[in-house]
Amino acid sequence: MNPINPPDSSQRGSVRAGCRRALTVLELLVSVAIIGILAGLVLPAVGSVRESARRVQCVDHLRETGLALHSHHDSQRSLPAGWTFDPQSVSAYGWAVPILPFLGQPALADRIEIEQSVGNPQHEAVRHTSLAVLLCPSDIAEPEFVLFADDEDDEGQHAQGDHPAVGTTAELVELPTANYVGVFGTLEPDDEVPAPVGDGTFLENRHTRFRDFQRGLSVTIVVGERTMAQVPSTWFGVDLAGEDAAARLVGSALEGINSPFADECDFSSRHPGGANFLWGDGHVSFVSEQIDLRLYHESAKLRR
């Protein structure tokens, strides 16, 4: 009987290679934990960088809006009204409509017929036009929202027009969203129609001029941010029978920025710690939510 030959070195190597063991459960858990720790360190930094970029873009949008407002003032010798009633006093057009040509949107401006209501069928395409320059990239928003009828008894509120009766849950009109609203001042603009006379820049059916800024252009806020979570807003216009109609176009310095006690008119943003504002001279700055409330109120007023 032939003796059994022992395996040579090449055979022993192949045997060892075939017996190489895989990761144990403990090693796998340790690897997953390390990856989780690294992700926990990296992802917040990535999120912070992204938010910084979005905040810069938001500032650029407001600066562009400021340039358009100044161009309008140079052309018309006044700023646009905060909102302007249509001839039937059924709806109102917002302050952004007159500056569309200065925002690079002359074709869109030509499609708006202010002699007709905001909800007129000829404005169908306009009502579905979202303008990136009037949106904050940090906010989470749909491009359009539905304006519902006011749920309060508004009998007599529209004596100037012939708005048809609507139910408390009626859908009035679908509108394009916007994050930037004009500063009405320190009063609420949406309590009644007609609205009270505000002490800020953008008023109902009234134009202001730079000479009206008694406190100075550089210390008066004219446009600020507001998130859609607080109240959906629009650049186009509103049906005057809508819920918080005027507040969809303008805002007020009431309780403070990002305040938990905020009215729907107050300013807010998704930028941590405050919101961006456009000032009368065209500069944009980030205003802390910790700003002294008295100083904040003064900043929203035209006059001392």
PDB file of C-alpha atoms in Angstrom:
ATOM      1  CA  MET A   1       0.000   0.000   0.000  1.00  0.00           C
ATOM      2  CA  ASN A   2       1.325   3.369  -1.046  1.00  0.00           C
ATOM      3  CA  PRO A   3       1.942   5.881   1.745  1.00  0.00           C
ATOM      4  CA  ILE A   4      -0.167   9.009   1.817  1.00  0.00           C
ATOM      5  CA  ASN A   5       1.889  11.972   0.693  1.00  0.00           C
ATOM      6  CA  PRO A   6       1.588  15.118   2.883  1.00  0.00           C
ATOM      7  CA  PRO A   7       0.377  18.266   1.085  1.00  0.00           C
ATOM      8  CA  ASP A   8       3.092  20.485  -0.337  1.00  0.00           C
ATOM      9  CA  SER A   9       3.451  24.178   0.541  1.00  0.00           C
ATOM     10  CA  SER A  10       1.221  25.398  -2.289  1.00  0.00           C
ATOM     11  CA  GLN A  11      -1.557  23.144  -1.091  1.00  0.00           C
ATOM     12  CA  ARG A  12      -1.179  24.341   2.500  1.00  0.00           C
ATOM     13  CA  GLY A  13      -1.462  27.956   1.313  1.00  0.00           C
ATOM     14  CA  SER A  14      -4.655  27.263  -0.533  1.00  0.00           C
ATOM     15  CA  VAL A  15      -6.123  25.549   2.501  1.00  0.00           C
ATOM     16  CA  ARG A  16      -5.346  28.559   4.696  1.00  0.00           C
ATOM     17  CA  ALA A  17      -6.880  30.914   2.150  1.00  0.00           C
ATOM     18  CA  GLY A  18     -10.031  28.870   2.044  1.00  0.00           C
ATOM     19  CA  CYS A  19     -10.339  28.967   5.828  1.00  0.00           C
ATOM     20  CA  ARG A  20     -10.113  32.805   6.129  1.00  0.00           C
ATOM     21  CA  ARG A  21     -12.860  33.811   8.565  1.00  0.00           C
ATOM     22  CA  ALA A  22     -15.452  36.654   8.091  1.00  0.00           C
ATOM     23  CA  LEU A  23     -16.282  39.534  10.468  1.00  0.00           C
ATOM     24  CA  THR A  24     -17.787  38.535  13.774  1.00  0.00           C
ATOM     25  CA  VAL A  25     -21.037  40.048  14.992  1.00  0.00           C
ATOM     26  CA  LEU A  26     -19.090  42.150  17.503  1.00  0.00           C
ATOM     27  CA  GLU A  27     -16.768  43.521  14.819  1.00  0.00           C
ATOM     28  CA  LEU A  28     -19.768  44.336  12.621  1.00  0.00           C
ATOM     29  CA  LEU A  29     -21.486  46.201  15.451  1.00  0.00           C
ATOM     30  CA  VAL A  30     -18.324  48.175  16.211  1.00  0.00           C
ATOM     31  CA  SER A  31     -17.995  49.119  12.524  1.00  0.00           C
ATOM     32  CA  VAL A  32     -21.610  50.280  12.358  1.00  0.00           C
ATOM     33  CA  ALA A  33     -21.151  52.314  15.550  1.00  0.00           C
ATOM     34  CA  ILE A  34     -18.050  54.039  14.146  1.00  0.00           C
ATOM     35  CA  ILE A  35     -19.864  54.861  10.912  1.00  0.00           C
ATOM     36  CA  GLY A  36     -22.784  56.252  12.930  1.00  0.00           C
ATOM     37  CA  ILE A  37     -20.485  58.466  14.999  1.00  0.00           C
ATOM     38  CA  LEU A  38     -18.772  59.793  11.869  1.00  0.00           C
ATOM     39  CA  ALA A  39     -22.136  60.492  10.228  1.00  0.00           C
ATOM     40  CA  GLY A  40     -23.282  62.286  13.376  1.00  0.00           C
ATOM     41  CA  LEU A  41     -20.239  64.536  13.186  1.00  0.00           C
ATOM     42  CA  VAL A  42     -20.343  65.187   9.440  1.00  0.00           C
ATOM     43  CA  LEU A  43     -24.070  65.629   8.698  1.00  0.00           C
ATOM     44  CA  PRO A  44     -24.640  68.656  10.996  1.00  0.00           C
ATOM     45  CA  ALA A  45     -21.651  70.362   9.404  1.00  0.00           C
ATOM     46  CA  VAL A  46     -23.025  69.652   5.932  1.00  0.00           C
ATOM     47  CA  GLY A  47     -26.451  70.952   7.002  1.00  0.00           C
ATOM     48  CA  SER A  48     -24.866  74.111   8.403  1.00  0.00           C
ATOM     49  CA  VAL A  49     -23.003  74.762   5.148  1.00  0.00           C
ATOM     50  CA  ARG A  50     -26.189  74.273   3.153  1.00  0.00           C
ATOM     51  CA  GLU A  51     -28.152  76.629   5.393  1.00  0.00           C
ATOM     52  CA  SER A  52     -25.411  79.255   5.077  1.00  0.00           C
ATOM     53  CA  ALA A  53     -25.681  79.029   1.303  1.00  0.00           C
ATOM     54  CA  ARG A  54     -29.486  79.298   1.432  1.00  0.00           C
ATOM     55  CA  ARG A  55     -29.255  82.308   3.739  1.00  0.00           C
ATOM     56  CA  VAL A  56     -26.902  84.049   1.300  1.00  0.00           C
ATOM     57  CA  GLN A  57     -29.335  83.313  -1.525  1.00  0.00           C
ATOM     58  CA  CYS A  58     -32.186  84.732   0.560  1.00  0.00           C
ATOM     59  CA  VAL A  59     -30.182  87.934   1.062  1.00  0.00           C
ATOM     60  CA  ASP A  60     -29.587  88.152  -2.697  1.00  0.00           C
ATOM     61  CA  HIS A  61     -33.328  87.819  -3.362  1.00  0.00           C
ATOM     62  CA  LEU A  62     -34.130  90.646  -0.974  1.00  0.00           C
ATOM     63  CA  ARG A  63     -31.411  92.843  -2.477  1.00  0.00           C
ATOM     64  CA  GLU A  64     -32.885  92.270  -5.923  1.00  0.00           C
ATOM     65  CA  THR A  65     -36.293  93.211  -4.554  1.00  0.00           C
ATOM     66  CA  GLY A  66     -34.781  96.366  -3.061  1.00  0.00           C
ATOM     67  CA  LEU A  67     -33.265  97.370  -6.392  1.00  0.00           C
ATOM     68  CA  ALA A  68     -36.651  96.871  -8.060  1.00  0.00           C
ATOM     69  CA  LEU A  69     -38.370  99.049  -5.454  1.00  0.00           C
ATOM     70  CA  HIS A  70     -35.811 101.814  -5.913  1.00  0.00           C
ATOM     71  CA  SER A  71     -36.219 101.610  -9.687  1.00  0.00           C
ATOM     72  CA  HIS A  72     -39.984 101.907  -9.263  1.00  0.00           C
ATOM     73  CA  HIS A  73     -39.522 104.939  -7.018  1.00  0.00           C
ATOM     74  CA  ASP A  74     -37.183 106.551  -9.573  1.00  0.00           C
ATOM     75  CA  SER A  75     -39.744 105.917 -12.303  1.00  0.00           C
ATOM     76  CA  GLN A  76     -42.989 106.730 -10.491  1.00  0.00           C
ATOM     77  CA  ARG A  77     -41.708 109.034  -7.750  1.00  0.00           C
ATOM     78  CA  SER A  78     -43.204 106.720  -5.119  1.00  0.00           C
ATOM     79  CA  LEU A  79     -43.174 103.172  -3.841  1.00  0.00           C
ATOM     80  CA  PRO A  80     -46.093 100.931  -4.811  1.00  0.00           C
ATOM     81  CA  ALA A  81     -49.073 100.726  -2.492  1.00  0.00           C
ATOM     82  CA  GLY A  82     -49.104  97.745  -0.161  1.00  0.00           C
ATOM     83  CA  TRP A  83     -52.230  96.506  -1.898  1.00  0.00           C
ATOM     84  CA  THR A  84     -54.572  98.176  -4.368  1.00  0.00           C
ATOM     85  CA  PHE A  85     -58.276  97.377  -4.782  1.00  0.00           C
ATOM     86  CA  ASP A  86     -59.622  96.458  -8.176  1.00  0.00           C
ATOM     87  CA  PRO A  87     -62.375  98.794  -9.530  1.00  0.00           C
ATOM     88  CA  GLN A  88     -65.104  96.582  -8.036  1.00  0.00           C
ATOM     89  CA  SER A  89     -63.378  96.369  -4.617  1.00  0.00           C
ATOM     90  CA  VAL A  90     -63.671  92.591  -4.784  1.00  0.00           C
ATOM     91  CA  SER A  91     -59.951  91.839  -4.772  1.00  0.00           C
ATOM     92  CA  ALA A  92     -56.635  93.616  -4.348  1.00  0.00           C
ATOM     93  CA  TYR A  93     -53.253  93.467  -6.054  1.00  0.00           C
ATOM     94  CA  GLY A  94     -50.073  93.300  -4.005  1.00  0.00           C
ATOM     95  CA  TRP A  95     -47.088  95.666  -3.945  1.00  0.00           C
ATOM     96  CA  ALA A  96     -44.953  93.219  -5.957  1.00  0.00           C
ATOM     97  CA  VAL A  97     -47.155  93.479  -9.072  1.00  0.00           C
ATOM     98  CA  PRO A  98     -46.023  97.018 -10.056  1.00  0.00           C
ATOM     99  CA  ILE A  99     -42.330  96.101  -9.679  1.00  0.00           C
ATOM    100  CA  LEU A 100     -42.478  92.986 -11.894  1.00  0.00           C
ATOM    101  CA  PRO A 101     -40.875  94.809 -14.869  1.00  0.00           C
ATOM    102  CA  PHE A 102     -37.950  95.758 -12.605  1.00  0.00           C
ATOM    103  CA  LEU A 103     -37.613  92.128 -11.454  1.00  0.00           C
ATOM    104  CA  GLY A 104     -37.071  90.979 -15.017  1.00  0.00           C
ATOM    105  CA  GLN A 105     -40.703  89.917 -15.479  1.00  0.00           C
ATOM    106  CA  PRO A 106     -42.177  92.370 -18.040  1.00  0.00           C
ATOM    107  CA  ALA A 107     -44.041  89.596 -19.884  1.00  0.00           C
ATOM    108  CA  LEU A 108     -45.702  88.462 -16.663  1.00  0.00           C
ATOM    109  CA  ALA A 109     -46.658  92.051 -15.844  1.00  0.00           C
ATOM    110  CA  ASP A 110     -48.297  92.401 -19.257  1.00  0.00           C
ATOM    111  CA  ARG A 111     -50.543  89.432 -18.490  1.00  0.00           C
ATOM    112  CA  ILE A 112     -52.044  91.105 -15.417  1.00  0.00           C
ATOM    113  CA  GLU A 113     -55.142  93.211 -16.001  1.00  0.00           C
ATOM    114  CA  ILE A 114     -55.722  95.228 -12.843  1.00  0.00           C
ATOM    115  CA  GLU A 115     -59.125  96.345 -14.103  1.00  0.00           C
ATOM    116  CA  GLN A 116     -60.255  92.764 -13.527  1.00  0.00           C
ATOM    117  CA  SER A 117     -60.339  90.800 -10.286  1.00  0.00           C
ATOM    118  CA  VAL A 118     -57.480  88.616  -9.082  1.00  0.00           C
ATOM    119  CA  GLY A 119     -59.688  85.552  -9.576  1.00  0.00           C
ATOM    120  CA  ASN A 120     -60.656  86.411 -13.145  1.00  0.00           C
ATOM    121  CA  PRO A 121     -60.143  83.450 -15.538  1.00  0.00           C
ATOM    122  CA  GLN A 122     -57.707  85.483 -17.625  1.00  0.00           C
ATOM    123  CA  HIS A 123     -55.331  85.429 -14.636  1.00  0.00           C
ATOM    124  CA  GLU A 124     -55.297  81.627 -14.473  1.00  0.00           C
ATOM    125  CA  ALA A 125     -51.704  81.298 -15.695  1.00  0.00           C
ATOM    126  CA  VAL A 126     -50.510  84.137 -13.470  1.00  0.00           C
ATOM    127  CA  ARG A 127     -52.012  82.515 -10.399  1.00  0.00           C
ATOM    128  CA  HIS A 128     -49.859  79.462 -11.071  1.00  0.00           C
ATOM    129  CA  THR A 129     -46.621  81.384 -11.579  1.00  0.00           C
ATOM    130  CA  SER A 130     -44.109  81.000  -8.786  1.00  0.00           C
ATOM    131  CA  LEU A 131     -41.297  83.574  -8.635  1.00  0.00           C
ATOM    132  CA  ALA A 132     -38.069  82.233  -7.133  1.00  0.00           C
ATOM    133  CA  VAL A 133     -36.833  85.753  -6.378  1.00  0.00           C
ATOM    134  CA  LEU A 134     -39.686  86.180  -3.887  1.00  0.00           C
ATOM    135  CA  LEU A 135     -39.125  82.863  -2.135  1.00  0.00           C
ATOM    136  CA  CYS A 136     -36.704  82.031   0.673  1.00  0.00           C
ATOM    137  CA  PRO A 137     -34.834  78.812  -0.233  1.00  0.00           C
ATOM    138  CA  SER A 138     -34.779  77.768   3.435  1.00  0.00           C
ATOM    139  CA  ASP A 139     -38.547  77.621   3.749  1.00  0.00           C
ATOM    140  CA  ILE A 140     -40.618  74.515   3.080  1.00  0.00           C
ATOM    141  CA  ALA A 141     -43.500  75.534   0.868  1.00  0.00           C
ATOM    142  CA  GLU A 142     -45.750  74.455  -1.933  1.00  0.00           C
ATOM    143  CA  PRO A 143     -45.658  76.706  -5.021  1.00  0.00           C
ATOM    144  CA  GLU A 144     -49.346  77.559  -4.537  1.00  0.00           C
ATOM    145  CA  PHE A 145     -51.941  77.670  -1.784  1.00  0.00           C
ATOM    146  CA  VAL A 146     -55.718  78.008  -1.590  1.00  0.00           C
ATOM    147  CA  LEU A 147     -57.198  81.144  -0.046  1.00  0.00           C
ATOM    148  CA  PHE A 148     -60.353  80.254   1.851  1.00  0.00           C
ATOM    149  CA  ALA A 149     -63.196  82.559   2.800  1.00  0.00           C
ATOM    150  CA  ASP A 150     -62.994  84.334   6.129  1.00  0.00           C
ATOM    151  CA  ASP A 151     -64.703  82.275   8.809  1.00  0.00           C
ATOM    152  CA  GLU A 152     -65.986  85.361  10.598  1.00  0.00           C
ATOM    153  CA  ASP A 153     -69.142  87.282   9.795  1.00  0.00           C
ATOM    154  CA  ASP A 154     -67.917  89.924   7.376  1.00  0.00           C
ATOM    155  CA  GLU A 155     -71.286  91.463   6.611  1.00  0.00           C
ATOM    156  CA  GLY A 156     -70.777  95.050   5.566  1.00  0.00           C
ATOM    157  CA  GLN A 157     -67.043  94.579   5.119  1.00  0.00           C
ATOM    158  CA  HIS A 158     -67.334  94.830   1.333  1.00  0.00           C
ATOM    159  CA  ALA A 159     -69.869  97.574   1.012  1.00  0.00           C
ATOM    160  CA  GLN A 160     -67.815  99.104  -1.795  1.00  0.00           C
ATOM    161  CA  GLY A 161     -68.167  95.985  -3.970  1.00  0.00           C
ATOM    162  CA  ASP A 162     -70.572  93.276  -4.963  1.00  0.00           C
ATOM    163  CA  HIS A 163     -68.715  90.214  -3.800  1.00  0.00           C
ATOM    164  CA  PRO A 164     -71.015  87.193  -3.812  1.00  0.00           C
ATOM    165  CA  ALA A 165     -71.917  85.516  -0.547  1.00  0.00           C
ATOM    166  CA  VAL A 166     -69.588  82.661   0.321  1.00  0.00           C
ATOM    167  CA  GLY A 167     -69.638  79.869   2.855  1.00  0.00           C
ATOM    168  CA  THR A 168     -67.239  79.858   5.760  1.00  0.00           C
ATOM    169  CA  THR A 169     -65.226  77.046   4.188  1.00  0.00           C
ATOM    170  CA  ALA A 170     -65.478  78.148   0.567  1.00  0.00           C
ATOM    171  CA  GLU A 171     -62.363  78.018  -1.590  1.00  0.00           C
ATOM    172  CA  LEU A 172     -61.987  81.460  -3.132  1.00  0.00           C
ATOM    173  CA  VAL A 173     -58.853  81.375  -5.254  1.00  0.00           C
ATOM    174  CA  GLU A 174     -55.542  79.562  -5.639  1.00  0.00           C
ATOM    175  CA  LEU A 175     -52.518  81.845  -5.365  1.00  0.00           C
ATOM    176  CA  PRO A 176     -48.738  81.641  -5.922  1.00  0.00           C
ATOM    177  CA  THR A 177     -46.711  81.650  -2.730  1.00  0.00           C
ATOM    178  CA  ALA A 178     -44.108  84.172  -1.587  1.00  0.00           C
ATOM    179  CA  ASN A 179     -41.986  84.585   1.543  1.00  0.00           C
ATOM    180  CA  TYR A 180     -41.295  88.304   1.383  1.00  0.00           C
ATOM    181  CA  VAL A 181     -44.024  90.656   2.591  1.00  0.00           C
ATOM    182  CA  GLY A 182     -44.111  94.437   2.865  1.00  0.00           C
ATOM    183  CA  VAL A 183     -43.934  96.140   6.253  1.00  0.00           C
ATOM    184  CA  PHE A 184     -47.309  97.586   7.263  1.00  0.00           C
ATOM    185  CA  GLY A 185     -45.896  98.928  10.527  1.00  0.00           C
ATOM    186  CA  THR A 186     -46.917  98.046  14.080  1.00  0.00           C
ATOM    187  CA  LEU A 187     -50.664  97.611  13.504  1.00  0.00           C
ATOM    188  CA  GLU A 188     -52.633  94.624  12.219  1.00  0.00           C
ATOM    189  CA  PRO A 189     -53.689  95.117   8.587  1.00  0.00           C
ATOM    190  CA  ASP A 190     -56.249  92.325   8.378  1.00  0.00           C
ATOM    191  CA  ASP A 191     -58.798  93.092  11.083  1.00  0.00           C
ATOM    192  CA  GLU A 192     -61.189  94.906   8.769  1.00  0.00           C
ATOM    193  CA  VAL A 193     -61.764  96.115   5.209  1.00  0.00           C
ATOM    194  CA  PRO A 194     -60.831  98.899   4.611  1.00  0.00           C
ATOM    195  CA  ALA A 195     -57.760  98.399   6.786  1.00  0.00           C
ATOM    196  CA  PRO A 196     -56.588 100.890   9.394  1.00  0.00           C
ATOM    197  CA  VAL A 197     -53.914 103.328   8.297  1.00  0.00           C
ATOM    198  CA  GLY A 198     -50.624 101.653   9.103  1.00  0.00           C
ATOM    199  CA  ASP A 199     -47.498 103.415  10.330  1.00  0.00           C
ATOM    200  CA  GLY A 200     -45.130 101.535   8.025  1.00  0.00           C
ATOM    201  CA  THR A 201     -44.149 101.581   4.351  1.00  0.00           C
ATOM    202  CA  PHE A 202     -46.757  99.484   2.534  1.00  0.00           C
ATOM    203  CA  LEU A 203     -50.324 100.626   3.117  1.00  0.00           C
ATOM    204  CA  GLU A 204     -53.758  99.948   1.655  1.00  0.00           C
ATOM    205  CA  ASN A 205     -54.400 101.994  -1.502  1.00  0.00           C
ATOM    206  CA  ARG A 206     -51.698 104.496  -0.458  1.00  0.00           C
ATOM    207  CA  HIS A 207     -48.255 105.233  -1.864  1.00  0.00           C
ATOM    208  CA  THR A 208     -45.327 106.341   0.268  1.00  0.00           C
ATOM    209  CA  ARG A 209     -42.240 108.225  -0.873  1.00  0.00           C
ATOM    210  CA  PHE A 210     -38.699 108.228   0.378  1.00  0.00           C
ATOM    211  CA  ARG A 211     -39.249 111.719   1.723  1.00  0.00           C
ATOM    212  CA  ASP A 212     -41.856 110.222   4.075  1.00  0.00           C
ATOM    213  CA  PHE A 213     -39.135 108.219   5.866  1.00  0.00           C
ATOM    214  CA  GLN A 214     -38.606 110.724   8.662  1.00  0.00           C
ATOM    215  CA  ARG A 215     -36.424 108.332  10.649  1.00  0.00           C
ATOM    216  CA  GLY A 216     -34.197 107.730   7.637  1.00  0.00           C
ATOM    217  CA  LEU A 217     -34.074 105.072   4.927  1.00  0.00           C
ATOM    218  CA  SER A 218     -31.189 103.156   6.477  1.00  0.00           C
ATOM    219  CA  VAL A 219     -32.989 102.567   9.797  1.00  0.00           C
ATOM    220  CA  THR A 220     -36.449 101.626   8.476  1.00  0.00           C
ATOM    221  CA  ILE A 221     -37.371  98.079   7.450  1.00  0.00           C
ATOM    222  CA  VAL A 222     -39.558  97.848   4.350  1.00  0.00           C
ATOM    223  CA  VAL A 223     -39.739  94.112   3.493  1.00  0.00           C
ATOM    224  CA  GLY A 224     -39.280  91.072   5.704  1.00  0.00           C
ATOM    225  CA  GLU A 225     -39.487  87.292   5.707  1.00  0.00           C
ATOM    226  CA  ARG A 226     -42.360  85.111   6.825  1.00  0.00           C
ATOM    227  CA  THR A 227     -42.638  81.325   6.690  1.00  0.00           C
ATOM    228  CA  MET A 228     -45.525  79.542   5.026  1.00  0.00           C
ATOM    229  CA  ALA A 229     -46.097  77.628   8.270  1.00  0.00           C
ATOM    230  CA  GLN A 230     -47.200  80.873   9.918  1.00  0.00           C
ATOM    231  CA  VAL A 231     -49.538  82.007   7.168  1.00  0.00           C
ATOM    232  CA  PRO A 232     -49.228  81.341   3.406  1.00  0.00           C
ATOM    233  CA  SER A 233     -48.471  84.588   1.598  1.00  0.00           C
ATOM    234  CA  THR A 234     -48.450  85.683  -2.027  1.00  0.00           C
ATOM    235  CA  TRP A 235     -46.860  88.221  -4.359  1.00  0.00           C
ATOM    236  CA  PHE A 236     -49.904  88.488  -6.647  1.00  0.00           C
ATOM    237  CA  GLY A 237     -53.034  89.583  -4.807  1.00  0.00           C
ATOM    238  CA  VAL A 238     -56.004  88.407  -2.774  1.00  0.00           C
ATOM    239  CA  ASP A 239     -59.740  88.137  -2.716  1.00  0.00           C
ATOM    240  CA  LEU A 240     -60.836  90.656  -0.084  1.00  0.00           C
ATOM    241  CA  ALA A 241     -63.290  88.134   1.364  1.00  0.00           C
ATOM    242  CA  GLY A 242     -60.421  85.780   2.100  1.00  0.00           C
ATOM    243  CA  GLU A 243     -59.213  84.782   5.536  1.00  0.00           C
ATOM    244  CA  ASP A 244     -56.491  87.188   6.760  1.00  0.00           C
ATOM    245  CA  ALA A 245     -56.506  88.647   3.242  1.00  0.00           C
ATOM    246  CA  ALA A 246     -54.255  91.668   3.808  1.00  0.00           C
ATOM    247  CA  ALA A 247     -51.813  89.618   5.891  1.00  0.00           C
ATOM    248  CA  ARG A 248     -51.030  87.569   2.778  1.00  0.00           C
ATOM    249  CA  LEU A 249     -49.336  90.641   1.292  1.00  0.00           C
ATOM    250  CA  VAL A 250     -47.926  92.624   4.215  1.00  0.00           C
ATOM    251  CA  GLY A 251     -46.660  91.983   7.726  1.00  0.00           C
ATOM    252  CA  SER A 252     -46.323  93.827  11.007  1.00  0.00           C
ATOM    253  CA  ALA A 253     -43.747  94.130  13.769  1.00  0.00           C
ATOM    254  CA  LEU A 254     -45.941  93.058  16.669  1.00  0.00           C
ATOM    255  CA  GLU A 255     -44.752  90.324  19.024  1.00  0.00           C
ATOM    256  CA  GLY A 256     -41.251  89.866  17.642  1.00  0.00           C
ATOM    257  CA  ILE A 257     -39.421  87.672  15.127  1.00  0.00           C
ATOM    258  CA  ASN A 258     -40.130  83.932  15.443  1.00  0.00           C
ATOM    259  CA  SER A 259     -42.121  84.664  18.582  1.00  0.00           C
ATOM    260  CA  PRO A 260     -44.198  81.799  20.052  1.00  0.00           C
ATOM    261  CA  PHE A 261     -46.873  84.426  20.705  1.00  0.00           C
ATOM    262  CA  ALA A 262     -46.781  85.686  17.120  1.00  0.00           C
ATOM    263  CA  ASP A 263     -49.835  86.961  15.296  1.00  0.00           C
ATOM    264  CA  GLU A 264     -50.281  85.726  11.721  1.00  0.00           C
ATOM    265  CA  CYS A 265     -48.952  89.117  10.586  1.00  0.00           C
ATOM    266  CA  ASP A 266     -45.614  88.779  12.382  1.00  0.00           C
ATOM    267  CA  PHE A 267     -42.320  88.119  10.638  1.00  0.00           C
ATOM    268  CA  SER A 268     -40.523  84.784  10.869  1.00  0.00           C
ATOM    269  CA  SER A 269     -38.025  82.569   9.063  1.00  0.00           C
ATOM    270  CA  ARG A 270     -36.398  79.150   9.125  1.00  0.00           C
ATOM    271  CA  HIS A 271     -32.965  80.719   9.514  1.00  0.00           C
ATOM    272  CA  PRO A 272     -31.774  79.944  13.059  1.00  0.00           C
ATOM    273  CA  GLY A 273     -32.000  82.921  15.396  1.00  0.00           C
ATOM    274  CA  GLY A 274     -33.792  85.554  13.322  1.00  0.00           C
ATOM    275  CA  ALA A 275     -34.825  86.681   9.848  1.00  0.00           C
ATOM    276  CA  ASN A 276     -33.541  88.742   6.940  1.00  0.00           C
ATOM    277  CA  PHE A 277     -34.958  92.215   6.298  1.00  0.00           C
ATOM    278  CA  LEU A 278     -34.694  94.729   3.485  1.00  0.00           C
ATOM    279  CA  TRP A 279     -34.173  98.313   4.656  1.00  0.00           C
ATOM    280  CA  GLY A 280     -35.256 101.513   2.964  1.00  0.00           C
ATOM    281  CA  ASP A 281     -31.843 102.339   1.520  1.00  0.00           C
ATOM    282  CA  GLY A 282     -31.651  98.916  -0.152  1.00  0.00           C
ATOM    283  CA  HIS A 283     -29.309  97.102   2.215  1.00  0.00           C
ATOM    284  CA  VAL A 284     -30.260  93.722   3.689  1.00  0.00           C
ATOM    285  CA  SER A 285     -29.356  92.501   7.152  1.00  0.00           C
ATOM    286  CA  PHE A 286     -30.133  89.630   9.487  1.00  0.00           C
ATOM    287  CA  VAL A 287     -32.178  90.807  12.476  1.00  0.00           C
ATOM    288  CA  SER A 288     -31.893  88.696  15.616  1.00  0.00           C
ATOM    289  CA  GLU A 289     -35.035  87.374  17.245  1.00  0.00           C
ATOM    290  CA  GLN A 290     -33.523  88.735  20.479  1.00  0.00           C
ATOM    291  CA  ILE A 291     -33.808  92.338  19.265  1.00  0.00           C
ATOM    292  CA  ASP A 292     -35.210  94.782  21.791  1.00  0.00           C
ATOM    293  CA  LEU A 293     -38.955  94.961  21.086  1.00  0.00           C
ATOM    294  CA  ARG A 294     -39.031  98.767  21.361  1.00  0.00           C
ATOM    295  CA  LEU A 295     -36.240  99.116  18.792  1.00  0.00           C
ATOM    296  CA  TYR A 296     -37.959  96.552  16.573  1.00  0.00           C
ATOM    297  CA  HIS A 297     -41.203  98.563  16.648  1.00  0.00           C
ATOM    298  CA  GLU A 298     -39.385 101.786  15.845  1.00  0.00           C
ATOM    299  CA  SER A 299     -37.630 100.162  12.890  1.00  0.00           C
ATOM    300  CA  ALA A 300     -41.000  99.360  11.314  1.00  0.00           C
ATOM    301  CA  LYS A 301     -42.303 102.940  11.470  1.00  0.00           C
ATOM    302  CA  LEU A 302     -41.791 105.707   8.934  1.00  0.00           C
ATOM    303  CA  ARG A 303     -42.159 108.536  11.385  1.00  0.00           C
ATOM    304  CA  ARG A 304     -40.733 109.302  14.776  1.00  0.00           C
TER     305      ARG A 304
END
